[in-house]
Tab-separated table of C-alpha atoms in Angstrom:
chain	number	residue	atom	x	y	z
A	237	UNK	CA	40.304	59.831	89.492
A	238	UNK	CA	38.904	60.373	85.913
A	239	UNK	CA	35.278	60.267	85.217
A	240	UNK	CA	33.837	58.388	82.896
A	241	UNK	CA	30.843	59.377	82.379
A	242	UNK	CA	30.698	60.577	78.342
A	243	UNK	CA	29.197	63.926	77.881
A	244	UNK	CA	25.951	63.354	77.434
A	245	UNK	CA	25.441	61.681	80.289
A	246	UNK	CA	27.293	64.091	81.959
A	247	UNK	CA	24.801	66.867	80.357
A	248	UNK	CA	21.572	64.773	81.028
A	249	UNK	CA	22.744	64.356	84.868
A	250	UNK	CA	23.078	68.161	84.841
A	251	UNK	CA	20.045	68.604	83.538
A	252	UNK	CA	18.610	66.584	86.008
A	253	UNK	CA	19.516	68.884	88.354
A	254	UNK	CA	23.028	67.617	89.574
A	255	UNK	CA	25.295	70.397	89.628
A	256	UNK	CA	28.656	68.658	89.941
A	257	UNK	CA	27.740	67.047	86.602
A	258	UNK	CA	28.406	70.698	85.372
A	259	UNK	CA	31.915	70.834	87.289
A	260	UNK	CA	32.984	67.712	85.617
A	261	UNK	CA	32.391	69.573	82.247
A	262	UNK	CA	34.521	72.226	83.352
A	263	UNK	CA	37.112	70.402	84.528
A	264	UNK	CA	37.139	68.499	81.436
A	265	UNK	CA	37.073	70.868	79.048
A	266	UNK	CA	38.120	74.166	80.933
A	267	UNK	CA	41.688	74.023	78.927
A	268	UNK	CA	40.636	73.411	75.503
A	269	UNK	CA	38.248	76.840	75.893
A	270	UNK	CA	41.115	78.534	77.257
A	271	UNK	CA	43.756	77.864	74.341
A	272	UNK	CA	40.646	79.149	71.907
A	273	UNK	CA	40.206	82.115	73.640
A	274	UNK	CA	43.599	82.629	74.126
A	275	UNK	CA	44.653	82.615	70.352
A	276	UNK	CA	41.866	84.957	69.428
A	277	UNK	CA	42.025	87.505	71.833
A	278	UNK	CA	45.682	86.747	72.598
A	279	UNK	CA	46.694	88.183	76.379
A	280	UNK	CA	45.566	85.970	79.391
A	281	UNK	CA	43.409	88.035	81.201
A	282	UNK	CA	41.210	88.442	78.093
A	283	UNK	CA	41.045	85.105	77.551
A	284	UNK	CA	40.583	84.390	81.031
A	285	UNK	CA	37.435	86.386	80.732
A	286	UNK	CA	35.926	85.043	78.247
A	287	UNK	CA	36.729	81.321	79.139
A	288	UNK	CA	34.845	82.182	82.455
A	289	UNK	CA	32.288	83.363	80.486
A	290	UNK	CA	31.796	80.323	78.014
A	291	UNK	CA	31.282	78.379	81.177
A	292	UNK	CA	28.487	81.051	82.293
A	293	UNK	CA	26.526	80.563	79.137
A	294	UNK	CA	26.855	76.890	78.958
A	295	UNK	CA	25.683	76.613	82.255
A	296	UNK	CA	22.428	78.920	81.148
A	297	UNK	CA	21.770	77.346	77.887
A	298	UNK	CA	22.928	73.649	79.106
A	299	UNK	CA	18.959	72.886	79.927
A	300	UNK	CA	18.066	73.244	76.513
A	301	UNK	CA	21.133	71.604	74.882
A	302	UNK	CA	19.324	68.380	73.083
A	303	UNK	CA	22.904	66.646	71.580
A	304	UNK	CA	22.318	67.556	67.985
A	305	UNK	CA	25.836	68.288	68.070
A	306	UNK	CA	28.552	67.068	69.905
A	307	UNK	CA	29.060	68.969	73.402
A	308	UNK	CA	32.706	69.915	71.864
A	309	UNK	CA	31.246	71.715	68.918
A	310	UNK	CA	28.397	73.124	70.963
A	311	UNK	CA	31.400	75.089	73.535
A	312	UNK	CA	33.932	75.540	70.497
A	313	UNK	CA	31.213	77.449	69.125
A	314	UNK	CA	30.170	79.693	72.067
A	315	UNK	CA	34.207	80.038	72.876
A	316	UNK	CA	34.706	81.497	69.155
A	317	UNK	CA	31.879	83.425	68.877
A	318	UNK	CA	32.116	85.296	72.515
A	319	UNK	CA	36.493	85.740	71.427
A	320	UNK	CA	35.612	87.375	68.182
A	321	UNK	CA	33.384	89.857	70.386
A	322	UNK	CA	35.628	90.220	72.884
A	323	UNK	CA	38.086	91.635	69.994
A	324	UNK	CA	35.714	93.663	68.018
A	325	UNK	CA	34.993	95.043	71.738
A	326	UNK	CA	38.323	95.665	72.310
A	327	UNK	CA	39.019	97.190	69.050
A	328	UNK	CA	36.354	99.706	69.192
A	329	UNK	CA	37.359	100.616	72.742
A	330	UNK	CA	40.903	100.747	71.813
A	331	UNK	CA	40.498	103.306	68.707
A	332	UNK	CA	37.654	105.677	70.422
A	333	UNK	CA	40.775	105.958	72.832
A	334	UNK	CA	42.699	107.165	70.656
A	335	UNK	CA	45.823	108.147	72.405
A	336	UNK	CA	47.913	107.165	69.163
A	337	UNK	CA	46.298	109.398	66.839
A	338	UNK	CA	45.698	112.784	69.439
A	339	UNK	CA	49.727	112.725	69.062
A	340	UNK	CA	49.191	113.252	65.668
A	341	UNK	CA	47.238	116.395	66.105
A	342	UNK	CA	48.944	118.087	68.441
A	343	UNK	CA	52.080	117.467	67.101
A	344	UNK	CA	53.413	114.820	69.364
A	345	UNK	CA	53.776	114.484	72.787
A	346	UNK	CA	54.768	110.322	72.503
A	347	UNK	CA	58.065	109.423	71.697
A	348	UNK	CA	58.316	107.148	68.099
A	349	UNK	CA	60.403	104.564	70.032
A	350	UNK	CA	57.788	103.874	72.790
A	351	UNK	CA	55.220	103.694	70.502
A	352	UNK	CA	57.289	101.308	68.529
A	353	UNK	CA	57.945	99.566	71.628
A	354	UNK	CA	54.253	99.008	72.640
A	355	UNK	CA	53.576	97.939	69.255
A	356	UNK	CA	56.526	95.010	69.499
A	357	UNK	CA	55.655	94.019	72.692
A	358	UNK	CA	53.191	91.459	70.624
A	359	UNK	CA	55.095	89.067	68.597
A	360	UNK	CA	54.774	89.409	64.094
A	361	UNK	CA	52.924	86.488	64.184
A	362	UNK	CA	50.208	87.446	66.757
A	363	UNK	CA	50.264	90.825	64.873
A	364	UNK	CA	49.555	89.500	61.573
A	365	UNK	CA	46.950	86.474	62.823
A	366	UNK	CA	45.159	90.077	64.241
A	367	UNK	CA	45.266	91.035	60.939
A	368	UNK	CA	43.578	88.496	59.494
A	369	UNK	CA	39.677	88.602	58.265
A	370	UNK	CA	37.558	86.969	60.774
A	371	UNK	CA	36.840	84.083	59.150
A	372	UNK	CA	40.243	83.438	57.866
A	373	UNK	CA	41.227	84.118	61.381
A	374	UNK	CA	38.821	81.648	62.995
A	375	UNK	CA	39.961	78.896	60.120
A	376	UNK	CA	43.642	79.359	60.593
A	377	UNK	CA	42.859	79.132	64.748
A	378	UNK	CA	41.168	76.121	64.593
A	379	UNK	CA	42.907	74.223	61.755
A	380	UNK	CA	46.438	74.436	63.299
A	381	UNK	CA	46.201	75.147	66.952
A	382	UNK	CA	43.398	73.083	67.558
A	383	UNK	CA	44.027	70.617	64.681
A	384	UNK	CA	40.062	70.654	64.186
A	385	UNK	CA	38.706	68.534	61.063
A	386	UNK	CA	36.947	70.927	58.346
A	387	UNK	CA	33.114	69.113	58.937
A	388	UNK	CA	33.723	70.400	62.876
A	389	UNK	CA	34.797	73.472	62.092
A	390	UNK	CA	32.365	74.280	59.586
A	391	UNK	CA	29.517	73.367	62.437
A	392	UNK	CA	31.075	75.312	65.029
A	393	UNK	CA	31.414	78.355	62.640
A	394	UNK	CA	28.314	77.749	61.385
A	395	UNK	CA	29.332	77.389	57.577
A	396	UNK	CA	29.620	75.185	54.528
A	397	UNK	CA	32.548	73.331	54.260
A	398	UNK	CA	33.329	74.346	50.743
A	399	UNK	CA	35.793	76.968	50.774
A	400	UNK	CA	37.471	76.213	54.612
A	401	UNK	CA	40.756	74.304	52.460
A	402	UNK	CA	40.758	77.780	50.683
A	403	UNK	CA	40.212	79.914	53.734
A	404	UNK	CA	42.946	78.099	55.445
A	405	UNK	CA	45.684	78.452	52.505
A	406	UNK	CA	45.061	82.167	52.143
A	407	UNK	CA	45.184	82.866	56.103
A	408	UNK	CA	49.030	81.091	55.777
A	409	UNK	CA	49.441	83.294	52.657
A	410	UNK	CA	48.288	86.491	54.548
A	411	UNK	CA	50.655	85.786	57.360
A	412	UNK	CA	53.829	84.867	55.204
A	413	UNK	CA	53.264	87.784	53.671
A	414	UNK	CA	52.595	90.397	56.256
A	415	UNK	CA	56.409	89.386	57.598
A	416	UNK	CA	57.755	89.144	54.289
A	417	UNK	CA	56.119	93.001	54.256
A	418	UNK	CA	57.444	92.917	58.126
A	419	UNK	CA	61.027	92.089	57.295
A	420	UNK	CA	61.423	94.057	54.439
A	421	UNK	CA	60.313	97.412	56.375
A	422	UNK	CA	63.457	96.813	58.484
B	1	UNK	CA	46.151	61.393	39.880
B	2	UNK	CA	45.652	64.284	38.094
B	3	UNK	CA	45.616	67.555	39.760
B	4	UNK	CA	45.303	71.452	38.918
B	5	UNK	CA	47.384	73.623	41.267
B	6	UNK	CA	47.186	72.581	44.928
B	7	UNK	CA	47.349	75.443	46.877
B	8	UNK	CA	44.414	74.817	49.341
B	9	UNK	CA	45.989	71.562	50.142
B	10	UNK	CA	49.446	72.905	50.643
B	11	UNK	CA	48.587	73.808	54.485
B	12	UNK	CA	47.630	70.084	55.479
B	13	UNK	CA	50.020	68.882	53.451
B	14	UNK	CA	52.791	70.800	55.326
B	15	UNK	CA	51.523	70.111	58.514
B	16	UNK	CA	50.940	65.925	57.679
B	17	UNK	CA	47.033	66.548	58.201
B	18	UNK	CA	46.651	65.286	54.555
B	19	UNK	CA	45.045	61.810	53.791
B	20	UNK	CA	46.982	59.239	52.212
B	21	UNK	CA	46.297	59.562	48.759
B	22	UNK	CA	45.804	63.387	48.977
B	23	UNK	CA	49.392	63.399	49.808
B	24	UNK	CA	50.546	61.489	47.155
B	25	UNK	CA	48.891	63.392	44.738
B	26	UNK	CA	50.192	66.692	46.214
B	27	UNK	CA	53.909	64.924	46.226
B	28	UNK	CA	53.367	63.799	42.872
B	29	UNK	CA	51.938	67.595	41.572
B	30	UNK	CA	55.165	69.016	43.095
B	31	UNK	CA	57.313	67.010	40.803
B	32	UNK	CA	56.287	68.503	37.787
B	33	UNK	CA	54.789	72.030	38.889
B	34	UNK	CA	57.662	74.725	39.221
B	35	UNK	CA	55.010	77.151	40.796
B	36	UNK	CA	53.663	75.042	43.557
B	37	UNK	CA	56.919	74.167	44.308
B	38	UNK	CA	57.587	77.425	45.185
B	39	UNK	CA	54.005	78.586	46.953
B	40	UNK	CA	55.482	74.960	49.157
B	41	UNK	CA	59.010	76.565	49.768
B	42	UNK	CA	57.382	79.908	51.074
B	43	UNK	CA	54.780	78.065	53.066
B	44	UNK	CA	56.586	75.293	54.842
B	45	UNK	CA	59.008	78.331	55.607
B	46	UNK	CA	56.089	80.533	57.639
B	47	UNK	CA	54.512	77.020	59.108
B	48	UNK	CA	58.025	76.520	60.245
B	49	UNK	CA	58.215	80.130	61.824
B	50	UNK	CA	54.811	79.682	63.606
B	51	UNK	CA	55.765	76.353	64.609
B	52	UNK	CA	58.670	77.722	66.253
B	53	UNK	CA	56.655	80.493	68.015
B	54	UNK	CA	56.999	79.878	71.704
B	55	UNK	CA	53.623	78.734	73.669
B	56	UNK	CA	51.925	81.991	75.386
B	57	UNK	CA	52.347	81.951	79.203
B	58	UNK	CA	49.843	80.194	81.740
B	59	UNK	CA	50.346	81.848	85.329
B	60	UNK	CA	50.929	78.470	87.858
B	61	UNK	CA	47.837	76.873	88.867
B	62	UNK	CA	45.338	79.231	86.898
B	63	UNK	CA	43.310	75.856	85.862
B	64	UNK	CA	43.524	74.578	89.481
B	65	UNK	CA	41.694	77.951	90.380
B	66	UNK	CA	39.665	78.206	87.091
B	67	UNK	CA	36.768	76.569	88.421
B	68	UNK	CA	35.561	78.123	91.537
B	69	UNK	CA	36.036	81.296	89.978
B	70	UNK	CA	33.168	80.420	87.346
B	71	UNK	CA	30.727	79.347	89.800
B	72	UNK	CA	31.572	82.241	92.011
B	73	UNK	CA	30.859	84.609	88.761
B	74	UNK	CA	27.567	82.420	88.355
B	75	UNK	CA	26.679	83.152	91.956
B	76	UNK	CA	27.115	86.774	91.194
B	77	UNK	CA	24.915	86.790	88.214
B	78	UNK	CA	22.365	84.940	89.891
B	79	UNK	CA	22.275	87.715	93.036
B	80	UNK	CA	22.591	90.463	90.342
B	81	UNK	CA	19.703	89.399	87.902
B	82	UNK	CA	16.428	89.058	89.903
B	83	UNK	CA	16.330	92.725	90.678
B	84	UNK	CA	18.316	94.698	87.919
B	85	UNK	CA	18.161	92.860	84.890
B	86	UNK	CA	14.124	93.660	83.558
B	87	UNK	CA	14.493	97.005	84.260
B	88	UNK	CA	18.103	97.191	82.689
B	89	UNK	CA	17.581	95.070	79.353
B	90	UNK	CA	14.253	95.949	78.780
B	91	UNK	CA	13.859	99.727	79.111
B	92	UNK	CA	17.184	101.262	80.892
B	93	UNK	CA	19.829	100.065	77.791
B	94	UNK	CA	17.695	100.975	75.248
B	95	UNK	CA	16.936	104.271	76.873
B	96	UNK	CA	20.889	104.684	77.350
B	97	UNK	CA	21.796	103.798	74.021
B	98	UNK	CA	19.039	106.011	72.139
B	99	UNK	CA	19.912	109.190	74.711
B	100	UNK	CA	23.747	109.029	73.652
B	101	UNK	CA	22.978	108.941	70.156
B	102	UNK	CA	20.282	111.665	70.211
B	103	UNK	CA	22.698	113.980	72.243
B	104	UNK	CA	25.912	113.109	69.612
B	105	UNK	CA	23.283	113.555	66.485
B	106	UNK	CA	21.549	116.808	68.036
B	107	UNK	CA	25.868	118.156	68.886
B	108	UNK	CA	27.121	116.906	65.120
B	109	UNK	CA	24.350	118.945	63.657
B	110	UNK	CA	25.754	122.393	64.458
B	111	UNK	CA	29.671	120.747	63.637
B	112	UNK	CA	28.313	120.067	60.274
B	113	UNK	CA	27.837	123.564	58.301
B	114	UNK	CA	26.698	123.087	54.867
B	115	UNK	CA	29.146	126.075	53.283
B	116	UNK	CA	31.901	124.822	51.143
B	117	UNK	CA	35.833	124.076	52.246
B	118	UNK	CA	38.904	122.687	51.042
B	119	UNK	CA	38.507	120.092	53.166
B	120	UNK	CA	35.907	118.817	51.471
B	121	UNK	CA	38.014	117.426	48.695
B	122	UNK	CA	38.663	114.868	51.702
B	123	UNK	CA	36.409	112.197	50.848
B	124	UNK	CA	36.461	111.381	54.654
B	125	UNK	CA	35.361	114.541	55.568
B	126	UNK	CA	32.445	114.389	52.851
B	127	UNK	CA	31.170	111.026	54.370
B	128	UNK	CA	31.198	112.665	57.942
B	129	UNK	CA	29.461	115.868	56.646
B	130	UNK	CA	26.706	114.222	54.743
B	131	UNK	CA	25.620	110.941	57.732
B	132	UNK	CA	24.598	111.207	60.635
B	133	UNK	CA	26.439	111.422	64.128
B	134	UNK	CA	25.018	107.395	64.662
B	135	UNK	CA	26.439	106.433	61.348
B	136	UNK	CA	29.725	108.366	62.436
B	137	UNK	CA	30.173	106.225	64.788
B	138	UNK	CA	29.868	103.599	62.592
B	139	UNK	CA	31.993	104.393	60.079
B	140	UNK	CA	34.752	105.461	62.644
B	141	UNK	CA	34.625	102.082	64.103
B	142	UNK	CA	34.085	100.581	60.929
B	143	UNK	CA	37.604	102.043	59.716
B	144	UNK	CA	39.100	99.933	62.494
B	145	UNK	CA	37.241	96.766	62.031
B	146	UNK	CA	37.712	97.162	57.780
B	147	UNK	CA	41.678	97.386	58.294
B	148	UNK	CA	42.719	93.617	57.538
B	149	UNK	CA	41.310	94.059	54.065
B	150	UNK	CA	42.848	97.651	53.644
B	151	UNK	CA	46.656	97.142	55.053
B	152	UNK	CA	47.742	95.923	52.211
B	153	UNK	CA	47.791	98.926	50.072
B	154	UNK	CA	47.268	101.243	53.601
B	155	UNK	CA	49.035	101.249	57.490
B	156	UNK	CA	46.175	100.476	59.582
B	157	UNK	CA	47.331	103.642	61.289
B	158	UNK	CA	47.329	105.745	59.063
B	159	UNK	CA	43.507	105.060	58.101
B	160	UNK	CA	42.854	105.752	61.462
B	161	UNK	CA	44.547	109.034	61.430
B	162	UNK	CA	42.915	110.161	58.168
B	163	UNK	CA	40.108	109.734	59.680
B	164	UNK	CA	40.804	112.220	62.955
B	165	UNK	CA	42.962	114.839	60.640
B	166	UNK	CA	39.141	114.955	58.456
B	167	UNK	CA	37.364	115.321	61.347
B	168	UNK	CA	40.078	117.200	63.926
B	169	UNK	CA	38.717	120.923	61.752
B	170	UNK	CA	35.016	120.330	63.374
B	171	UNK	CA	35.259	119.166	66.591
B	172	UNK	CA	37.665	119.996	69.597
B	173	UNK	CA	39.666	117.847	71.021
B	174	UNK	CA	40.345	117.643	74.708
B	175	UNK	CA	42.867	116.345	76.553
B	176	UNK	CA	41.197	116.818	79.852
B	177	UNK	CA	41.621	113.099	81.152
B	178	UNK	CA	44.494	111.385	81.096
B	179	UNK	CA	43.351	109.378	77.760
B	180	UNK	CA	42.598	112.223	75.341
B	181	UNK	CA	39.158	111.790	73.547
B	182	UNK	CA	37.283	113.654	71.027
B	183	UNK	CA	34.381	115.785	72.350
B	184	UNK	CA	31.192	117.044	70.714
B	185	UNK	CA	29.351	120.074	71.111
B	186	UNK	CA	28.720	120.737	74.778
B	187	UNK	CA	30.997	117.929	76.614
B	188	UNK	CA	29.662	114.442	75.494
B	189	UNK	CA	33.122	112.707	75.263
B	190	UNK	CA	32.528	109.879	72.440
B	191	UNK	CA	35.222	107.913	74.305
B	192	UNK	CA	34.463	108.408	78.257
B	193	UNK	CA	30.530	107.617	76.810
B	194	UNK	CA	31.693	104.250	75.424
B	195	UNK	CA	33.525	102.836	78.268
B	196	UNK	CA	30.544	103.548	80.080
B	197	UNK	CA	28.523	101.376	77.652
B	198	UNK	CA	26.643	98.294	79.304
B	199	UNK	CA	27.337	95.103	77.833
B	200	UNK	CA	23.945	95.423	76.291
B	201	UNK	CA	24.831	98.724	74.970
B	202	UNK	CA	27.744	97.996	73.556
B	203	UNK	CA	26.500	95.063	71.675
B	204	UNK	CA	23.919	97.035	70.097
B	205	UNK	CA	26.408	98.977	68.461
B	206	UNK	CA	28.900	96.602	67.551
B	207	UNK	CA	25.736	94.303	65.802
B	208	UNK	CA	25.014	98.021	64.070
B	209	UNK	CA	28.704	97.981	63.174
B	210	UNK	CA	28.182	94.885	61.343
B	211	UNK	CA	25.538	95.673	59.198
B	212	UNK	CA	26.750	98.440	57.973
B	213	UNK	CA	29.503	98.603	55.494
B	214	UNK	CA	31.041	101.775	54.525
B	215	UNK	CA	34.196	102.428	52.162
C-alpha cells in the first residue's frame, strides 16, 4: 500500500526517532538516485555503490536536515556530488594503472583490436557524455534524463541559474560533435 | 517577438520542454534564420540518436533487494566507527597521506638531475623536472581530469602517453604485477600506493587535484 505521508513528515518522524520513516524514503526514492548515479558513473555496480551510499549519508545528515529545500533537491544533490567523485575516483585510479600506456613503452604487448574492443564496449554516446566538462555533464544529466527544471537544478548544483540554458545547448553541441568527429574517423 | 539567435533554447525546444510562447518565438525565429535552422537540423538529429539509445540494464529485482542492503552497510559502519574511526581520520590518514608523499618527493629528488637533455625541449618533461613529486601527482592526474577541454585539438590518449614517454627516461617501469605501474626510487609503486589509499586519503588528493590547475 502507498504511504502517504509527504516528506517532511516522513523526515520529522525519522527524526523523531522512527526508523521505518527512513525506509519509506528509500523505498520512495531509491530509483530516482539510482538512474542519477547510473548516468554519471555509467556501469551498475558503480552506481549501485554510490546509490547505497546516498542513502548512508542521508541517513547521517537526515537529523539536521531543517526543509530549506525540498527533500528531492537535498538527495539529487548528495547523489550528484558523491557520482562526480566516484568518477574523478575512478579516473585517477584508472590512469595511475596505466596498462594502456606501459604498451606504449615497451613496444606493445596488447593487441590494437582488443584495445579497440574494450574501448567500444561503452556505447559513443556514453563515451562522449564522459567527455563532457563536469558541469556541462551534470546539466545535460539532469535536463534530459531527469527532465529537472533549471531553478532545481541550479539548487542541487549549487549555482546561478544564468547560464544552465547555455550549459545545456553546448553539452548537445559537444556530443553531436564528438560523433560527427566519431563517424568521420571511420 | 523579437529574438537574436536561439541556440540555448534549441535543446527544450527539441525536446517540447519549452513554454508556450518561448516556442512560438523559437518557431517563428526559425522561419527567417537560415543558421538556426541548421544548428535545429543537427540538434534534433543527435537528440534523436540519444533518444534512441537503449535504457542501461537493471539486474531483476535489484530494487526489491536495494534496501536491506543499505541498512546492512549502515549496520557495518556503525560496528566499524566507534573503535577505528578517531584514530583513522584524525591522525592515521593524515599520517598515511603525508608518509607517501614524503617517500615519492624524497625518491623524485635523485630522478630529477639538474644537467641539461634533449628531452628537455619536452615541455612535459620541464614541468616534471622543475615541481615537486606531490605536484607530479597532480599534474599526472590533472592530465586525465583536463582531457574534455583538450580532445578537441588532442586524443585523450595520447596526452596521457606524452606524459609517460616524458617521464618513462627517469623512472623505471616495472611490470612486476600483473597491472604494470610506474615505480620510484627504491620500490614505492605510485599505482599499488593509490589503490591502497583510504577513502580519506584519496579525497585529500583528489580536493588537491582540484585546486590546482596546470597546463
Amino acid at each position: 500500500m502507498a504511504d502517504d505521508r509527504s516528506d517532511l513528515e516522513l523526515v520529522r518522524q525519522f527524526q523523531a526517532g522512527d526508523e521505518s520513516a527512513f525506509n519509506q524514503l528509500v523505498l520512495r526514492y531509491q530509483e530516482k538516485v539510482y538512474w542519477v548515479a547510473r548516468r554519471f558513473v555509467t556501469d551498475h555496480e558503480g552506481a549501485d555503490d554510490v546509490t547505497q551510499e546516498v542513502f548512508v549519508k542521508a541517513y547521517e545528515s537526515l537529523k539536521e536536515f531543517r526543509g530549506d529545500s525540498s527533500l528531492y533537491t537535498w538527495l539529487y544533490r548528495i547523489a550528484v556530488n558523491l557520482a562526480l567523485n566516484a568518477v574523478r575516483k575512478r579516473k585517477v585510479r584508472e590512469f595511475f594503472r596505466m596498462d594502456e600506456m606501459y604498451d606504449v613503452i615497451d613496444g606493445g604487448t596488447e593487441q590494437p583490436d582488443e584495445a579497440l574492443e574494450r574501448r567500444e564496449e561503452r556505447s559513443l554516446i556514453e563515451q562522449a557524455i564522459e567527455r563532457l566538462p563536469k558541469k556541462q555533464k551534470a546539466v545535460f544529466l539532469l535536463r534530459y534524463y531527469e527532465e529537472m527544471p533549471y531553478e532545481e537544478i541550479a539548487k542541487v548544483l549549487n549555482t546561478s541559474i544564468g547560464g544552465l540554458k547555455a550549459n545545456y545547448f553546448h553539452a548537445v553541441k559537444k556530443i553531436q560533435e564528438y560523433l560527427q568527429r566519431a563517424h568521420g574517423s571511420r | 517577438m523579437r529574438m537574436d539567435h536561439v541556440d540555448s533554447l534549441l535543446p527544450d525546444y527539441l525536446t517540447g520542454f519549452l513554454e508556450e510562447e518561448l516556442r512560438k518565438g523559437v518557431d517563428e525565429h526559425l522561419r527567417r534564420c537560415n543558421r538556426c535552422r541548421q544548428q535545429e537540423r543537427s540538434l534534433r538529429e543527435v537528440l534523436l540518436r540519444i533518444a534512441q539509445e537503449p535504457s542501461p540494464i537493471v539486474p531483476d529485482g535489484y530494487f526489491a533487494a536495494l534496501l536491506p542492503r543499505i541498512r546492512a552497510r549502515l549496520e557495518d559502519r556503525r560496528a566499524w566507527r566507534p573503535s577505528w574511526t578517531p584514530v583513522v581520520a584524525r591522525i592515521g590518514a593524515p599520517l598515511a597521506v603525508a608518509i607517501l608523499i614524503f617517500a615519492i618527493a624524497l625518491h623524485l629528488e635523485f630522478r630529477y638531475p639538474s644537467t641539461q637533455s634533449e628531452s628537455e625541449t619536452n615541455p612535459l618533461h620541464l614541468i616534471a623536472k622543475e615541481i615537486s613529486a606531490e605536484e607530479l601527482q597532480r599534474v599526472l592526474a590533472d592530465q586525465l581530469s583536463r582531457q574534455p577541454l583538450l580532445e578537441t585539438t588532442v586524443d585523450p590518449e595520447t596526452i596521457q602517453q606524452q606524459v609517460i614517454r616524458a617521464l618513462a627516461a627517469d623512472l623505471e617501469l616495472s611490470a612486476r604485477s600483473q597491472s604494470p605501474s610506474i615505480i620510484f626510487g627504491n620500490g614505492v609503486s605510485v599505482s599499488e600506493s593509490l589503490n591502497e589509499l583510504s577513502e580519506a586519503e584519496l579525497q585529500t588528493l583528489l580536493r588537491l587535484l582540484e585546486e590546482r590547475s596546470i597546463l
